[in-house]
mmCIF file of C-alpha atoms in Angstrom:
data_model
loop_
_atom_site.group_PDB
_atom_site.id
_atom_site.type_symbol
_atom_site.label_atom_id
_atom_site.label_comp_id
_atom_site.label_asym_id
_atom_site.label_seq_id
_atom_site.Cartn_x
_atom_site.Cartn_y
_atom_site.Cartn_z
ATOM 1 C CA MET T 132 103.332 144.853 73.309
ATOM 2 C CA PHE T 133 105.064 142.828 70.601
ATOM 3 C CA TYR T 134 108.804 142.392 70.759
ATOM 4 C CA ASN T 135 111.197 141.513 68.036
ATOM 5 C CA GLN T 136 112.518 138.143 69.180
ATOM 6 C CA GLY T 137 115.921 138.961 67.743
ATOM 7 C CA TYR T 138 116.368 141.632 70.384
ATOM 8 C CA ALA T 139 114.338 140.540 73.392
ATOM 9 C CA GLY T 140 114.984 136.833 72.884
ATOM 10 C CA ASN T 141 118.714 137.360 72.514
ATOM 11 C CA THR T 142 118.893 139.468 75.674
ATOM 12 C CA ALA T 143 116.958 136.884 77.654
ATOM 13 C CA ALA T 144 119.172 134.092 76.342
ATOM 14 C CA ARG T 145 122.304 135.976 77.389
ATOM 15 C CA ARG T 146 120.919 136.584 80.868
ATOM 16 C CA TYR T 147 119.994 132.927 81.245
ATOM 17 C CA ALA T 148 123.450 131.868 80.046
ATOM 18 C CA ALA T 149 125.086 134.177 82.587
ATOM 19 C CA VAL T 150 123.005 132.758 85.435
ATOM 20 C CA HIS T 151 123.609 129.193 84.266
ATOM 21 C CA SER T 152 127.338 129.797 83.969
ATOM 22 C CA GLY T 153 127.470 131.383 87.406
ATOM 23 C CA SER T 154 125.660 128.474 89.010
ATOM 24 C CA ARG T 155 128.022 125.981 87.349
ATOM 25 C CA THR T 156 131.155 127.707 88.615
ATOM 26 C CA GLU T 157 129.958 128.428 92.127
ATOM 27 C CA GLY T 158 131.680 125.989 94.475
ATOM 28 C CA ALA T 159 133.336 124.063 91.633
ATOM 29 C CA THR T 160 136.708 122.411 92.210
ATOM 30 C CA PRO T 161 139.689 123.610 90.163
ATOM 31 C CA HIS T 162 139.394 120.463 88.033
ATOM 32 C CA ALA T 163 135.696 121.148 87.420
ATOM 33 C CA LEU T 164 136.456 124.770 86.493
ATOM 34 C CA VAL T 165 138.873 123.634 83.799
ATOM 35 C CA LYS T 166 136.233 121.175 82.552
ATOM 36 C CA ILE T 167 133.772 124.065 82.299
ATOM 37 C CA LEU T 168 136.321 126.067 80.309
ATOM 38 C CA PHE T 169 136.797 123.173 77.901
ATOM 39 C CA ASP T 170 133.026 122.722 77.552
ATOM 40 C CA GLU T 171 132.502 126.426 76.869
ATOM 41 C CA LEU T 172 135.426 126.525 74.447
ATOM 42 C CA LEU T 173 134.091 123.594 72.419
ATOM 43 C CA ILE T 174 130.663 125.231 72.249
ATOM 44 C CA ALA T 175 132.194 128.530 71.099
ATOM 45 C CA LEU T 176 134.328 126.790 68.462
ATOM 46 C CA ASP T 177 131.299 124.894 67.154
ATOM 47 C CA ALA T 178 129.309 128.120 66.961
ATOM 48 C CA ALA T 179 132.180 129.943 65.226
ATOM 49 C CA ALA T 180 132.472 127.225 62.584
ATOM 50 C CA LEU T 181 128.714 127.172 62.000
ATOM 51 C CA ALA T 182 128.587 130.960 61.770
ATOM 52 C CA GLU T 183 131.454 130.874 59.275
ATOM 53 C CA ARG T 184 129.571 128.364 57.128
ATOM 54 C CA THR T 185 126.406 130.486 57.170
ATOM 55 C CA GLY T 186 128.265 133.760 56.605
ATOM 56 C CA ASP T 187 127.210 135.352 59.906
ATOM 57 C CA ARG T 188 130.237 137.643 60.328
ATOM 58 C CA MET T 189 129.019 139.190 63.600
ATOM 59 C CA LYS T 190 128.592 135.792 65.238
ATOM 60 C CA VAL T 191 131.959 134.626 63.855
ATOM 61 C CA SER T 192 133.611 137.628 65.477
ATOM 62 C CA ASP T 193 131.787 137.120 68.782
ATOM 63 C CA LYS T 194 132.530 133.394 69.025
ATOM 64 C CA GLN T 195 136.123 133.842 67.884
ATOM 65 C CA ALA T 196 136.671 136.415 70.641
ATOM 66 C CA ARG T 197 135.096 134.081 73.207
ATOM 67 C CA SER T 198 137.245 131.180 72.027
ATOM 68 C CA MET T 199 140.405 133.289 72.150
ATOM 69 C CA SER T 200 139.574 134.492 75.645
ATOM 70 C CA ILE T 201 139.078 130.948 76.916
ATOM 71 C CA LEU T 202 142.270 129.743 75.230
ATOM 72 C CA PHE T 203 144.206 132.545 76.938
ATOM 73 C CA ALA T 204 142.602 131.624 80.275
ATOM 74 C CA LEU T 205 143.552 127.972 79.847
ATOM 75 C CA GLU T 206 147.124 128.859 78.939
ATOM 76 C CA SER T 207 147.486 131.332 81.796
ATOM 77 C CA SER T 208 146.351 128.659 84.254
ATOM 78 C CA LEU T 209 149.225 126.338 83.332
ATOM 79 C CA ASP T 210 151.837 125.687 86.018
ATOM 80 C CA PHE T 211 155.118 125.622 84.122
ATOM 81 C CA ASP T 212 157.162 125.100 87.303
ATOM 82 C CA ASN T 213 155.420 121.868 88.266
ATOM 83 C CA GLY T 214 153.901 120.844 84.935
ATOM 84 C CA GLY T 215 157.124 120.460 82.990
ATOM 85 C CA ASP T 216 156.776 119.154 79.453
ATOM 86 C CA VAL T 217 153.028 118.662 79.825
ATOM 87 C CA SER T 218 152.505 122.381 80.458
ATOM 88 C CA VAL T 219 154.766 123.310 77.544
ATOM 89 C CA GLY T 220 152.901 120.908 75.260
ATOM 90 C CA LEU T 221 149.507 122.247 76.291
ATOM 91 C CA ALA T 222 150.680 125.836 75.781
ATOM 92 C CA GLN T 223 151.784 124.939 72.258
ATOM 93 C CA ILE T 224 148.418 123.337 71.518
ATOM 94 C CA TYR T 225 146.514 126.359 72.841
ATOM 95 C CA ARG T 226 148.675 128.676 70.711
ATOM 96 C CA GLU T 227 148.094 126.516 67.646
ATOM 97 C CA ALA T 228 144.335 126.587 68.284
ATOM 98 C CA ARG T 229 144.484 130.401 68.451
ATOM 99 C CA ARG T 230 146.483 130.490 65.212
ATOM 100 C CA LEU T 231 143.913 128.267 63.501
ATOM 101 C CA LEU T 232 141.099 130.545 64.680
ATOM 102 C CA LEU T 233 142.848 133.530 63.124
ATOM 103 C CA VAL T 234 143.439 131.630 59.883
ATOM 104 C CA GLY T 235 139.757 130.698 59.760
ATOM 105 C CA VAL T 236 138.689 134.308 60.120
ATOM 106 C CA LYS T 237 141.255 135.577 57.632
ATOM 107 C CA GLU T 238 140.319 132.985 55.021
ATOM 108 C CA ARG T 239 136.612 133.004 55.961
ATOM 109 C CA SER T 240 136.800 129.258 56.303
ATOM 110 C CA ALA T 241 135.330 126.900 58.896
ATOM 111 C CA GLU T 242 137.933 124.176 58.332
ATOM 112 C CA PRO T 243 140.731 125.670 60.458
ATOM 113 C CA VAL T 244 138.230 126.313 63.268
ATOM 114 C CA GLU T 245 137.124 122.693 63.047
ATOM 115 C CA GLN T 246 140.783 121.609 63.248
ATOM 116 C CA ALA T 247 141.155 123.674 66.421
ATOM 117 C CA HIS T 248 137.982 122.065 67.779
ATOM 118 C CA ALA T 249 139.360 118.563 67.117
ATOM 119 C CA MET T 250 142.609 119.362 68.934
ATOM 120 C CA ILE T 251 140.833 120.810 71.950
ATOM 121 C CA ALA T 252 138.232 118.010 72.020
ATOM 122 C CA GLU T 253 141.030 115.467 72.363
ATOM 123 C CA ILE T 254 142.468 117.308 75.368
ATOM 124 C CA ALA T 255 139.000 117.812 76.881
ATOM 125 C CA ASP T 256 138.275 114.089 76.584
ATOM 126 C CA ALA T 257 141.536 113.259 78.363
ATOM 127 C CA TRP T 258 140.765 115.841 81.055
ATOM 128 C CA ASN T 259 137.320 114.302 81.619
ATOM 129 C CA GLN T 260 138.876 110.860 82.069
ATOM 130 C CA ILE T 261 141.205 112.188 84.776
ATOM 131 C CA GLY T 262 138.458 113.575 86.964
#
């Protein structure tokens, strides 16, 4: 009759997030899909930094993996043939953000993760102004 909220609540939250995410991506334009990736990446980076500060190693690992996955997705979506120097520059930024994430985990420090967040937030802001 009584459920531990840590288990049942977490499962429900994940299901809701999956439905919410699915409804956001359904019918979205390519530009909107990239915006969603940036939004999700910034949320994951924030959560990773907070988890690092509170010492929640499981959440750090989960949010780091999510951040890495999104960074790889963003980089793999770059069009190097038509994007020229812009694509190369973005790829370098995404790689630096991944490096900072790894440094943060290795050193158990939120600061490198926050640096990655600041870099990505700048790009996300520019992307939002385009669309």
